[in-house]
CSV table of C-alpha atoms in Angstrom, one decimal:
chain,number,residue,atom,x,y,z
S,259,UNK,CA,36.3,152.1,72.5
S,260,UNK,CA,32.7,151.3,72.2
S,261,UNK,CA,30.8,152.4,74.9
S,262,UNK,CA,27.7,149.7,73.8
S,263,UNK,CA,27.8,146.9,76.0
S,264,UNK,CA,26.7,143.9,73.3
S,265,UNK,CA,25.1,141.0,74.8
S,266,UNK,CA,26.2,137.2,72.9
S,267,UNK,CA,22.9,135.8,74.6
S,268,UNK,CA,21.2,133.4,74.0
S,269,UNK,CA,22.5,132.7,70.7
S,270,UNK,CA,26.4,131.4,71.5
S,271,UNK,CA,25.2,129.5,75.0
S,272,UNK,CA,22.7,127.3,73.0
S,273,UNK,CA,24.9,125.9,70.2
S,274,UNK,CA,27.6,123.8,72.3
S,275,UNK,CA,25.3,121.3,72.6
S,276,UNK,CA,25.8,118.5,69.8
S,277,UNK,CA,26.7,115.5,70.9
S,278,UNK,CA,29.8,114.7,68.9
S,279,UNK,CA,31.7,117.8,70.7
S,280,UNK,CA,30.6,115.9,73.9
S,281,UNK,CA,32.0,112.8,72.6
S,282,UNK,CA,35.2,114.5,71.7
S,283,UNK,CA,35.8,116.6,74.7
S,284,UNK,CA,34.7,113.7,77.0
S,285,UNK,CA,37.7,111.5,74.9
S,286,UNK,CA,40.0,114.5,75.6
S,287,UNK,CA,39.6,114.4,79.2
S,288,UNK,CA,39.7,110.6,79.0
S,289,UNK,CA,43.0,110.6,77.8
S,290,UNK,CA,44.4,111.6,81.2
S,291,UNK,CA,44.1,107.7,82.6
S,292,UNK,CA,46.0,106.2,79.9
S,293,UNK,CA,48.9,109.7,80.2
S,294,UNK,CA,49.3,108.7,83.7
S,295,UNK,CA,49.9,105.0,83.2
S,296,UNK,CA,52.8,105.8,80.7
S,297,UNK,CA,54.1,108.2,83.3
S,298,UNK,CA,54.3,106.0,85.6
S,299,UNK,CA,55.4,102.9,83.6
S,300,UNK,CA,57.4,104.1,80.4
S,301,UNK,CA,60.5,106.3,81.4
S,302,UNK,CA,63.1,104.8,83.5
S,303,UNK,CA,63.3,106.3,87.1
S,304,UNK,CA,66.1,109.1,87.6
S,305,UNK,CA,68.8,107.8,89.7
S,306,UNK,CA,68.9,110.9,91.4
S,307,UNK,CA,65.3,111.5,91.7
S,308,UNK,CA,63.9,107.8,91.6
S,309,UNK,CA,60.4,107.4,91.2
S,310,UNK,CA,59.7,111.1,92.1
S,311,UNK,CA,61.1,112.9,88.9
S,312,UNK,CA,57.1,111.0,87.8
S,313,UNK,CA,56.0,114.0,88.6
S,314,UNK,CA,57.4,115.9,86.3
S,315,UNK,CA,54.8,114.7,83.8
S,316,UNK,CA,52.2,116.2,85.8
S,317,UNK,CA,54.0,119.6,87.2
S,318,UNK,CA,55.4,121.1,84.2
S,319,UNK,CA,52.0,120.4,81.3
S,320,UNK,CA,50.2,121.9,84.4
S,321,UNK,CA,52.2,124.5,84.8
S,322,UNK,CA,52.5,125.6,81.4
S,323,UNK,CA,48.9,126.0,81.1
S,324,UNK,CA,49.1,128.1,84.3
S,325,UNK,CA,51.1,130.2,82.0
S,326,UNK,CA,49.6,130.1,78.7
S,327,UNK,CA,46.1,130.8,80.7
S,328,UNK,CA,46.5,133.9,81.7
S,329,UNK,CA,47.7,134.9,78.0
S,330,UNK,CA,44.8,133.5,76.6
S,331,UNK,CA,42.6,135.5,79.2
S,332,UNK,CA,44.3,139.0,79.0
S,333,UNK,CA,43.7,138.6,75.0
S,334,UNK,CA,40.2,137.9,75.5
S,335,UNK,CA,40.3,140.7,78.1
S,336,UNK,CA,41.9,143.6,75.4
S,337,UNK,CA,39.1,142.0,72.8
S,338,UNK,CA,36.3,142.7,75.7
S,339,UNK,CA,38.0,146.1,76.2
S,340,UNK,CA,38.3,146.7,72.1
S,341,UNK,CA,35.1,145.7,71.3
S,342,UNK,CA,32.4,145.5,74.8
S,343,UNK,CA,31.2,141.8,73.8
S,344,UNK,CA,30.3,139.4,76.2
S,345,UNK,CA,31.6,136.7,74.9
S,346,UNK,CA,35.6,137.8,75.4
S,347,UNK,CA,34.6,138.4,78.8
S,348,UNK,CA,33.2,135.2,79.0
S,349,UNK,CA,36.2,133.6,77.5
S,350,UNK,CA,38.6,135.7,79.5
S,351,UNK,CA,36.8,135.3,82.7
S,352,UNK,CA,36.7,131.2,81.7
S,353,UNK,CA,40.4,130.8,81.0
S,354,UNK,CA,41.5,132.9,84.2
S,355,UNK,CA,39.5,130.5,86.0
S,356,UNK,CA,41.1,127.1,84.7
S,357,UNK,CA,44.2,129.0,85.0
S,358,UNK,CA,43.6,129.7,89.2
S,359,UNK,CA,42.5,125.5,89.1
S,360,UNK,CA,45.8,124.3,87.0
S,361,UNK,CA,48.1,127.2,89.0
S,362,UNK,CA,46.8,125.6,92.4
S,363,UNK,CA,47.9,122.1,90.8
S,364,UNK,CA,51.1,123.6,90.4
S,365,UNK,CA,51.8,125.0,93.9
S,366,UNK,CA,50.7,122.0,95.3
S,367,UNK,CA,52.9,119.4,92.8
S,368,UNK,CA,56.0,121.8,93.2
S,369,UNK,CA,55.9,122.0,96.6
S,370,UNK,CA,55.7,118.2,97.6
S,371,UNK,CA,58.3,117.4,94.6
S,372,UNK,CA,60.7,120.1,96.0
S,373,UNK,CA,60.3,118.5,99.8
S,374,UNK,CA,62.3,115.6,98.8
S,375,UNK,CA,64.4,116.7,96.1
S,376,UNK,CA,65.3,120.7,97.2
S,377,UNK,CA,64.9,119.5,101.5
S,378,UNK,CA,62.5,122.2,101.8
S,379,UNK,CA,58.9,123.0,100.3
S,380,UNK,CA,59.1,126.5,99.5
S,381,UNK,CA,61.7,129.0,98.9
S,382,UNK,CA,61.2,132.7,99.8
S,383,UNK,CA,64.6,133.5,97.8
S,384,UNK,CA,63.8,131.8,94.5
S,385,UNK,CA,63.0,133.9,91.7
S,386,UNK,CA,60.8,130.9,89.9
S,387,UNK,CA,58.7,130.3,92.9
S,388,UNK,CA,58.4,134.2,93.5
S,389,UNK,CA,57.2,135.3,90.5
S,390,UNK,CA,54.8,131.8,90.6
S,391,UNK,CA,53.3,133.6,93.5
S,392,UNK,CA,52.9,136.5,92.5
S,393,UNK,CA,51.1,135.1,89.5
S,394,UNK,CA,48.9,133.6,91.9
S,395,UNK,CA,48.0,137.0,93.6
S,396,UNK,CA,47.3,138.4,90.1
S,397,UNK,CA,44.8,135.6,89.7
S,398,UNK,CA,43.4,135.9,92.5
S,399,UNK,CA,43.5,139.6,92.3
S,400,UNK,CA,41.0,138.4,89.1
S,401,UNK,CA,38.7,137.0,90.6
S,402,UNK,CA,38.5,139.9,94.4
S,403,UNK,CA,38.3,142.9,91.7
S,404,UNK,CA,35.8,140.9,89.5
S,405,UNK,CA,33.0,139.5,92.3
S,406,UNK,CA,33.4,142.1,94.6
S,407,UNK,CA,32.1,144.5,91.9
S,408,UNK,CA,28.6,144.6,91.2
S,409,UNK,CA,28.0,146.0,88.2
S,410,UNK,CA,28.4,143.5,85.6
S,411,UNK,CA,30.0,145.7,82.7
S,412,UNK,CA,32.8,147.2,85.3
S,413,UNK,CA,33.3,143.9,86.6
S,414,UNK,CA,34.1,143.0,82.8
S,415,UNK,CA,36.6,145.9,82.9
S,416,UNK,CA,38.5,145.2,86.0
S,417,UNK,CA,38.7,142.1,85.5
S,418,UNK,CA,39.8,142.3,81.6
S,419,UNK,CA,42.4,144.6,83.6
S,420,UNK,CA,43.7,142.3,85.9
S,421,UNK,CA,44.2,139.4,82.8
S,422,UNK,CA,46.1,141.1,81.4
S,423,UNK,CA,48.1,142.2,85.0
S,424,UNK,CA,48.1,138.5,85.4
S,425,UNK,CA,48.9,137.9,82.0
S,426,UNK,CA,52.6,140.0,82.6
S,427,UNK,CA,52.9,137.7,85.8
S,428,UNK,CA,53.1,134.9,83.5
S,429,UNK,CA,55.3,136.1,81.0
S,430,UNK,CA,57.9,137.0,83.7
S,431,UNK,CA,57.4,133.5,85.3
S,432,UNK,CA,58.3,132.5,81.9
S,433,UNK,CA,61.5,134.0,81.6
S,434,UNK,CA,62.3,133.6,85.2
S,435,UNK,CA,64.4,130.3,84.9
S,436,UNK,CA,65.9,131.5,81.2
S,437,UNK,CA,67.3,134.9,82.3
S,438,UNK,CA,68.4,134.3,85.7
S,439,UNK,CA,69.8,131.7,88.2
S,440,UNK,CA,67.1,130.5,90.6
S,441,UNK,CA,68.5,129.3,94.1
S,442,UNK,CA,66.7,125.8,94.3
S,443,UNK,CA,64.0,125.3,90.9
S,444,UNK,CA,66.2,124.1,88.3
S,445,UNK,CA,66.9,125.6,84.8
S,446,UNK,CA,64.8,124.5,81.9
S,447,UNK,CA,65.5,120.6,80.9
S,448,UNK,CA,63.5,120.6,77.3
S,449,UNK,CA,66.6,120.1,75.8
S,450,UNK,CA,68.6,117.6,78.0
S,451,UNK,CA,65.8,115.1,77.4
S,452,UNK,CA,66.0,110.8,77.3
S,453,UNK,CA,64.2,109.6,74.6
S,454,UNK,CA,61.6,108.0,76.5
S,455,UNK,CA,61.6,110.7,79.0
S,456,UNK,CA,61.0,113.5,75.7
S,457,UNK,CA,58.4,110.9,74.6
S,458,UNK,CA,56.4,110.9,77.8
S,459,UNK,CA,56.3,114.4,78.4
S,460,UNK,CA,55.6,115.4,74.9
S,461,UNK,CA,52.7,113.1,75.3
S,462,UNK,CA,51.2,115.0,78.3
S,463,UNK,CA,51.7,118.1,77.5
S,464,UNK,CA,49.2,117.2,74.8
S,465,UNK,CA,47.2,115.1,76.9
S,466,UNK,CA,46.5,118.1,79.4
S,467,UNK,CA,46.2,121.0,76.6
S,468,UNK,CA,43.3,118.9,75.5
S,469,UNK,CA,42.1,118.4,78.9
S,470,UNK,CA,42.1,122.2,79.0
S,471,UNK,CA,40.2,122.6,75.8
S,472,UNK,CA,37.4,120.2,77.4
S,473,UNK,CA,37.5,122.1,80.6
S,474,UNK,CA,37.2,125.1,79.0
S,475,UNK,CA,34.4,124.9,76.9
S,476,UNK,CA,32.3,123.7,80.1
S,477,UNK,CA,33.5,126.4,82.1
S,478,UNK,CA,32.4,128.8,78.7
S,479,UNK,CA,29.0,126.7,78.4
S,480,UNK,CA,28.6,127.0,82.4
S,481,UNK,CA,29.1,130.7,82.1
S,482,UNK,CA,26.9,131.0,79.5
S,483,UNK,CA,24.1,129.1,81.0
S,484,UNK,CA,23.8,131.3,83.9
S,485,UNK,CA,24.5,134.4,82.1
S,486,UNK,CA,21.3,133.3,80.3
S,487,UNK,CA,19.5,132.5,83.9
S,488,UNK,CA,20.7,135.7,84.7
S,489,UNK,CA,18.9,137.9,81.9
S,490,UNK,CA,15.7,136.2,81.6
S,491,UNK,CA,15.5,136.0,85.7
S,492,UNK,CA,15.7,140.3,85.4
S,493,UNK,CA,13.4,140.2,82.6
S,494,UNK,CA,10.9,138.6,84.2
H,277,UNK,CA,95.5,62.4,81.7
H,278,UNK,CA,97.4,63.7,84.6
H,279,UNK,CA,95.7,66.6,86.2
H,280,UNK,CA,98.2,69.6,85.8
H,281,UNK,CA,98.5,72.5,88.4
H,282,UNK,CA,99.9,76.1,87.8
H,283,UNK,CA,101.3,78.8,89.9
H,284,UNK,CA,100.4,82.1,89.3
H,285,UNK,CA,103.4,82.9,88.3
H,286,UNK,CA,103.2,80.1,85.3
H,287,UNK,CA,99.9,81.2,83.9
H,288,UNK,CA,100.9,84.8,83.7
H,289,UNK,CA,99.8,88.3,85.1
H,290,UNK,CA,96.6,88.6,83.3
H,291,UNK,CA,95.2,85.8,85.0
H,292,UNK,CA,96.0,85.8,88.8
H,293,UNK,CA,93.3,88.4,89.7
H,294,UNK,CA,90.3,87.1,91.1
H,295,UNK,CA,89.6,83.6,91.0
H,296,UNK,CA,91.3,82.7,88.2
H,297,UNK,CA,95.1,82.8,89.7
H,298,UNK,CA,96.0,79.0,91.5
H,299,UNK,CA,94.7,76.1,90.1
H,300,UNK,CA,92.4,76.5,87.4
H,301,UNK,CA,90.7,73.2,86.6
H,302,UNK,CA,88.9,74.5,83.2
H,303,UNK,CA,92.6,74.7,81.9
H,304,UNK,CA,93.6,71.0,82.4
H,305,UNK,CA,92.9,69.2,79.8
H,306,UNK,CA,94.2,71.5,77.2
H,307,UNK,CA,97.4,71.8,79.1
H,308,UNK,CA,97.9,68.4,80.0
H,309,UNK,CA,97.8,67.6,76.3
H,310,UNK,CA,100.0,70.2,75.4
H,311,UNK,CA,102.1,68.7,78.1
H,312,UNK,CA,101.8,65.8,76.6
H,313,UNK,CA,103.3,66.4,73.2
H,314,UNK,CA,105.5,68.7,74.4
H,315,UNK,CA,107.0,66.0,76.5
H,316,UNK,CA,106.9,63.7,73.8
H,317,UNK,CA,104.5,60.7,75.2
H,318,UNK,CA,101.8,61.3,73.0
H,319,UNK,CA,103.6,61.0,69.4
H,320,UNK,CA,105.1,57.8,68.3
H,321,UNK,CA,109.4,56.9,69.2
H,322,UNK,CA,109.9,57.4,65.3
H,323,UNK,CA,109.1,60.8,64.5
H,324,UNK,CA,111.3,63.3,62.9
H,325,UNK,CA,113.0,65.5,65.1
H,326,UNK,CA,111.3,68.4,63.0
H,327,UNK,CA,108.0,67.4,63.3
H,328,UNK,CA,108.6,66.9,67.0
H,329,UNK,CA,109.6,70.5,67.0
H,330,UNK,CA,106.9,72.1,64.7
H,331,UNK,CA,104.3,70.0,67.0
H,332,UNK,CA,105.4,71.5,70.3
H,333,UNK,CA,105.6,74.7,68.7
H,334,UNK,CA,101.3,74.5,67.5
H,335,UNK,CA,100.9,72.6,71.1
H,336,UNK,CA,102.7,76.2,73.0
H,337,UNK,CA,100.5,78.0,70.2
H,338,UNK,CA,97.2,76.4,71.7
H,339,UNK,CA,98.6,76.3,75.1
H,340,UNK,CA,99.0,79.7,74.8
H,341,UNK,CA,95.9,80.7,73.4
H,342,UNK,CA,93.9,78.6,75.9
H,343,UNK,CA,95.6,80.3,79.3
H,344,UNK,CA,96.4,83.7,77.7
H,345,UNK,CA,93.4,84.1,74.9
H,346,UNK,CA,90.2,84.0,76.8
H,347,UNK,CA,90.7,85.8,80.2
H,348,UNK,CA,92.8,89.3,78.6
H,349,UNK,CA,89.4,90.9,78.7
H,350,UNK,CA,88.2,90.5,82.5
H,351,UNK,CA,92.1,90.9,83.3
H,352,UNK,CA,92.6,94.2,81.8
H,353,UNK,CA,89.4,95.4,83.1
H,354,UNK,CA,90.7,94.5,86.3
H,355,UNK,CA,94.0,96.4,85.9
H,356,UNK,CA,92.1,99.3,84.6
H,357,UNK,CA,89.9,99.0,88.0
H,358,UNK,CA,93.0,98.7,89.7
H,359,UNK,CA,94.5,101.8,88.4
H,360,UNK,CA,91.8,103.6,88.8
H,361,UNK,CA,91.0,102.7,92.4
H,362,UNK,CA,94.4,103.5,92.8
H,363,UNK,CA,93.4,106.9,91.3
H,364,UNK,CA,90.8,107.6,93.0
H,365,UNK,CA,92.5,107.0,96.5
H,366,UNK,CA,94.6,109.8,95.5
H,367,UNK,CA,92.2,112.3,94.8
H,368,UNK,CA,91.3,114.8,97.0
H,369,UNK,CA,87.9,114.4,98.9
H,370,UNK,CA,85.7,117.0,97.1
H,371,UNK,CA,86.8,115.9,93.8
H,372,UNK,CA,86.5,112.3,94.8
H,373,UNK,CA,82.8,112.8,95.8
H,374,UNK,CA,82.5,114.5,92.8
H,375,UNK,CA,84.0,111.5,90.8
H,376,UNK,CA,81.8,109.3,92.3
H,377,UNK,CA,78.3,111.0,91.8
H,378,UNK,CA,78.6,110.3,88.4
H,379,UNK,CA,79.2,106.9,88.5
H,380,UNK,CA,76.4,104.2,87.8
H,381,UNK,CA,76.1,101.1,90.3
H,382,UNK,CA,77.8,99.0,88.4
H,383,UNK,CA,81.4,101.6,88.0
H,384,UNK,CA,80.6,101.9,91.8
H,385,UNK,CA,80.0,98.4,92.6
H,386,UNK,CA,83.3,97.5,91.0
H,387,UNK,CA,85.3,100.6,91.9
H,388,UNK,CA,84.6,100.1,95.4
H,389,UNK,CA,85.6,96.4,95.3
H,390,UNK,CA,88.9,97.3,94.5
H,391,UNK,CA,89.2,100.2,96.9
H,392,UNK,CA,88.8,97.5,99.5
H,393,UNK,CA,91.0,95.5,98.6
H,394,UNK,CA,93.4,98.3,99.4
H,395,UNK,CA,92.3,99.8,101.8
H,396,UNK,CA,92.4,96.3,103.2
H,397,UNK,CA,96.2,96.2,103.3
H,398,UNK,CA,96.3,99.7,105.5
H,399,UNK,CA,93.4,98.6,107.6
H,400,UNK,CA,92.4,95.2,108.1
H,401,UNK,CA,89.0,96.7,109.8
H,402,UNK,CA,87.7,98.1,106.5
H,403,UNK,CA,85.4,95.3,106.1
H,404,UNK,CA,83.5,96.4,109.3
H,405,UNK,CA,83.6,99.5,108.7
H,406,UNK,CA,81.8,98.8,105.1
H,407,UNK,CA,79.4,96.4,105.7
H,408,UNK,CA,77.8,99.4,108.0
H,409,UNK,CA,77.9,101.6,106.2
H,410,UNK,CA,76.5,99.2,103.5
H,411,UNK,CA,73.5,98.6,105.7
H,412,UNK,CA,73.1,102.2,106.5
H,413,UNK,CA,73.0,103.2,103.4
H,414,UNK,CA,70.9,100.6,101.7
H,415,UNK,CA,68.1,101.3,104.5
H,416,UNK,CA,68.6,105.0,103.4
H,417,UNK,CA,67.7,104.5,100.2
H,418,UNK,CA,64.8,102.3,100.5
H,419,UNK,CA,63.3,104.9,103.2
H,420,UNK,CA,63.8,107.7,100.7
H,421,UNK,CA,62.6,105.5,97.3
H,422,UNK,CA,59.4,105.1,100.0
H,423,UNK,CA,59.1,108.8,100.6
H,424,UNK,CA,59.6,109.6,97.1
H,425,UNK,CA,56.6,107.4,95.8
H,426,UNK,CA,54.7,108.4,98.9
H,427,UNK,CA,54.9,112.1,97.5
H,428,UNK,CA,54.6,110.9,93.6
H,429,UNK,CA,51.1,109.1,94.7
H,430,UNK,CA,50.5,112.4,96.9
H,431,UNK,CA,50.5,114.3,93.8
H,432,UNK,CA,48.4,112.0,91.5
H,433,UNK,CA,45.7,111.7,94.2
H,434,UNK,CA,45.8,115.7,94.9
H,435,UNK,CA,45.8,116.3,91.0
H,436,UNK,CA,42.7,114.1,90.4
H,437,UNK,CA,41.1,115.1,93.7
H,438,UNK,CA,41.1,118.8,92.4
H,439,UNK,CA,39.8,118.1,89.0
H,440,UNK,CA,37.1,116.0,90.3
H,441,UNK,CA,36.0,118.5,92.8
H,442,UNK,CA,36.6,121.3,90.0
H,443,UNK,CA,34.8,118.7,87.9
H,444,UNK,CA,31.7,118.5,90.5
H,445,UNK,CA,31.4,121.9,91.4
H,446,UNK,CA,31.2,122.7,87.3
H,447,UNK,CA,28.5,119.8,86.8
H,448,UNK,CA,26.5,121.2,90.0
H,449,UNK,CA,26.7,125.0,88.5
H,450,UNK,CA,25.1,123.8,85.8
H,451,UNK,CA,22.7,121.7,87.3
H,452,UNK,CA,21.8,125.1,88.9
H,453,UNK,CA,21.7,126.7,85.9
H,454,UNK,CA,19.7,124.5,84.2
H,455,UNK,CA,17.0,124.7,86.9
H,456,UNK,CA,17.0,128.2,87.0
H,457,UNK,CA,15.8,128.3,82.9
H,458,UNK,CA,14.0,125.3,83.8
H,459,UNK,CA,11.7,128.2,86.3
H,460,UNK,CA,11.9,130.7,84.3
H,461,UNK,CA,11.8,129.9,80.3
H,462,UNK,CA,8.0,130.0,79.5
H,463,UNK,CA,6.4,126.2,78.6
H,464,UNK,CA,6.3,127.5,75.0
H,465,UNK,CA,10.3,128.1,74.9
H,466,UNK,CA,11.8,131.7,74.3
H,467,UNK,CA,11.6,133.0,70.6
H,468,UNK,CA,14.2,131.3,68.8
H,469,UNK,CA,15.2,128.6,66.1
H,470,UNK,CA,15.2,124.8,66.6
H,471,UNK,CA,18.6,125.0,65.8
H,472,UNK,CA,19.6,126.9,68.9
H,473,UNK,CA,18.1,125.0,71.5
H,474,UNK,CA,20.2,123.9,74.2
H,475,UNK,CA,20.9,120.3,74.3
H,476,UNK,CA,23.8,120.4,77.1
């Protein structure tokens, strides 16, 4: 591994800034009004469920980009580790951080869902919810090991570290529902689908992938900005 | 015409459930044609005796196909109800429950119409007993649709509050950020191209 900490700056933080990306990304994160609409108008309601099996179309697109964040990160992370660049850190650092936002979404959606439909809001016994949690802790984990450091290139290192510990924590979420038997969250219903049920979910998956693309490349510009702040503040 | 009246027994099994057994008014004038000609006062004293015959045969034909034709449907769905409320008085409670999780309201409406009716003829009380726990049951599920929106809206309003405040604390970072440059980038600009500027 290089030992030669490269720096991205300025050069990467200054060329986000055409307005058709904003355009595009603003569209992206738009599309979230018109998603919820059709969630809460198109599919039929559940009879067992009623109008709560609505949040499905929020719970699981979040949730799967709880998942898929962490991935992204701990790549980013092994790149940073690979290579010393700043700008896999910076990626790995932004997608950890929109993966703690969208994981929170999750543990807040599942949780009142499950109060109606499981009787309780959490369950300690549950291999789904556990493994959730402890993805959780490994993003937290993140974000203790990377802040409480203070040199910035270690910081890089622990936290590229912890991605990709949080990263595992996804991947056995993952699988949690498809090699065992959880005691209340229920299997995996992709394929048991209505057709205007399939439709609607399909539809925000994508609508909240994009939403994470937008969010992302603000929390990358953002990171970038005061990385930037940062340098010429020291060099002054 | 002369308004004709059947029995139940007259018009046939298929027919006597619900309220299509007694007198069935929508019947009458076919039938009391088809009377008619079968008695002999609608066709004229000098007819042959064959035509008289092949006459009431086509009037029993239309007689027939006017009580019997029309109703088979709704009666033998009401048999098959019958049979299988009869069945499923007979099963045994877990499998009964079972059975009737999967039904849809309709199936349940009609299934437990007909497990009334016999359960009527062991208890003549049923009704009371029903109508409560019709009530209970109906407020039940309007308190639980209730709570189940309450928690759907929950959600939305949680899930947009967090993205806004995400949202506002990203747009305030960079604010920040911005002003920090802004304090420290020299008047002239660092050294760089035009096509790098920040435009954010």
């Amino acid at each position: 591994m290089s030992a030669k900490v490269e720096s991205d700056l300025p050069k990467i933080a200054i060329r986000t800034g055409s307005w058709w990306w904003e355009l595009l990304f603003g569209l992206f994160a738009l599309l979230l009004v018109p998603v919820t609409y059709l969630a809460l108008t198109y599919p039929p309601p559940l009879p067992a469920q009623g109008q709560a099996h609505r949040i499905f179309y929020i719970h699981v697109p979040t949730a799967w980009i709880a998942l898929y964040g962490p991935c992204v990160g701990a790549v980013a992370g092994l790149l940073y580790l690979q290579t010393r660049r700043e700008v896999y850190d910076v990626w790995s650092l932004a997608s950890t951080k929109l993966s703690f936002l969208f994981a929170i979404s999750v543990v807040i959606s599942g949780p009142i869902w499950g109060s109606t439909e499981w009787g309780t809001y959490w369950n300690w016994k549950d291999e789904r919810l556990m493994s959730f949690f402890v993805l959780l802790m490994c993003l937290i984990g993140y974000f203790l090991a990377r802040y409480l450091t203070e040199e910035p290139a270690r910081a890089a290192r622990f936290g590229a570290l912890m991605a990709v510990l949080a990263a595992l924590a996804a991947v056995l979420t993952w699988f949690a529902i498809r090699v065992t038997d959880p005691d209340t969250h229920p299997p995996s219903v992709l394929g048991s689908m209505s057709p205007k049920i399939r439709q609607t979910f399909w539809i925000s998956v994508l609508a909240y992938h994009l939403l994470f693309l937008a969010l992302l490349r603000l929390v990358v510009r953002q990171e970038w900005l005061g990385r930037w702040a940062d340098q010429l503040e020291s060099e002054k | 015409m002369r308004t004709c009246t059947y029995k139940n027994d007259q018009i046939g099994p298929d027919v006597q459930g619900g309220n299509r057994g007694g007198t069935n008014t929508s019947l009458v004038s076919r039938d009391d044609s088809a009377q008619n000609i079968a008695a002999g006062q609608c066709v004229s004293p000098g007819s042959l005796r064959s035509t008289r015959q092949v006459l009431f045969a086509f009037a029993l034909l239309l007689v027939s196909a006017g009580l019997y034709g029309a109703p088979l449907e709704p009666a033998a769905s009401l048999e098959q109800a019958q049979r299988q409320a009869r069945q499923y008085m007979a099963l045994p409670p877990a499998a009964a429950r079972e059975f009737a999780l999967g039904l849809g309201s309709a199936e349940a409406a009609a299934l437990l119409s007909q497990v009334r009716t016999i359960a009527r003829e062991r208890n003549p009380d049923v009704d009371r007993l029903a109508y409560l726990i019709a009530q209970l049951e109906s407020q039940r599920a309007t308190e639980l649709a209730q709570l189940r929106l309450n928690n759907l809206l929950l959600v939305i309003l949680l899930t947009v509050g967090l993205l806004g405040a995400f949202l506002t604390y990203m747009l305030f970072a960079q604010r920040q950020a911005l002003s920090r440059l802004a304090k420290v980038v020299p008047k002239e600009g660092p050294k760089q191209t035009a096509g790098e500027v920040y435009r954010g």
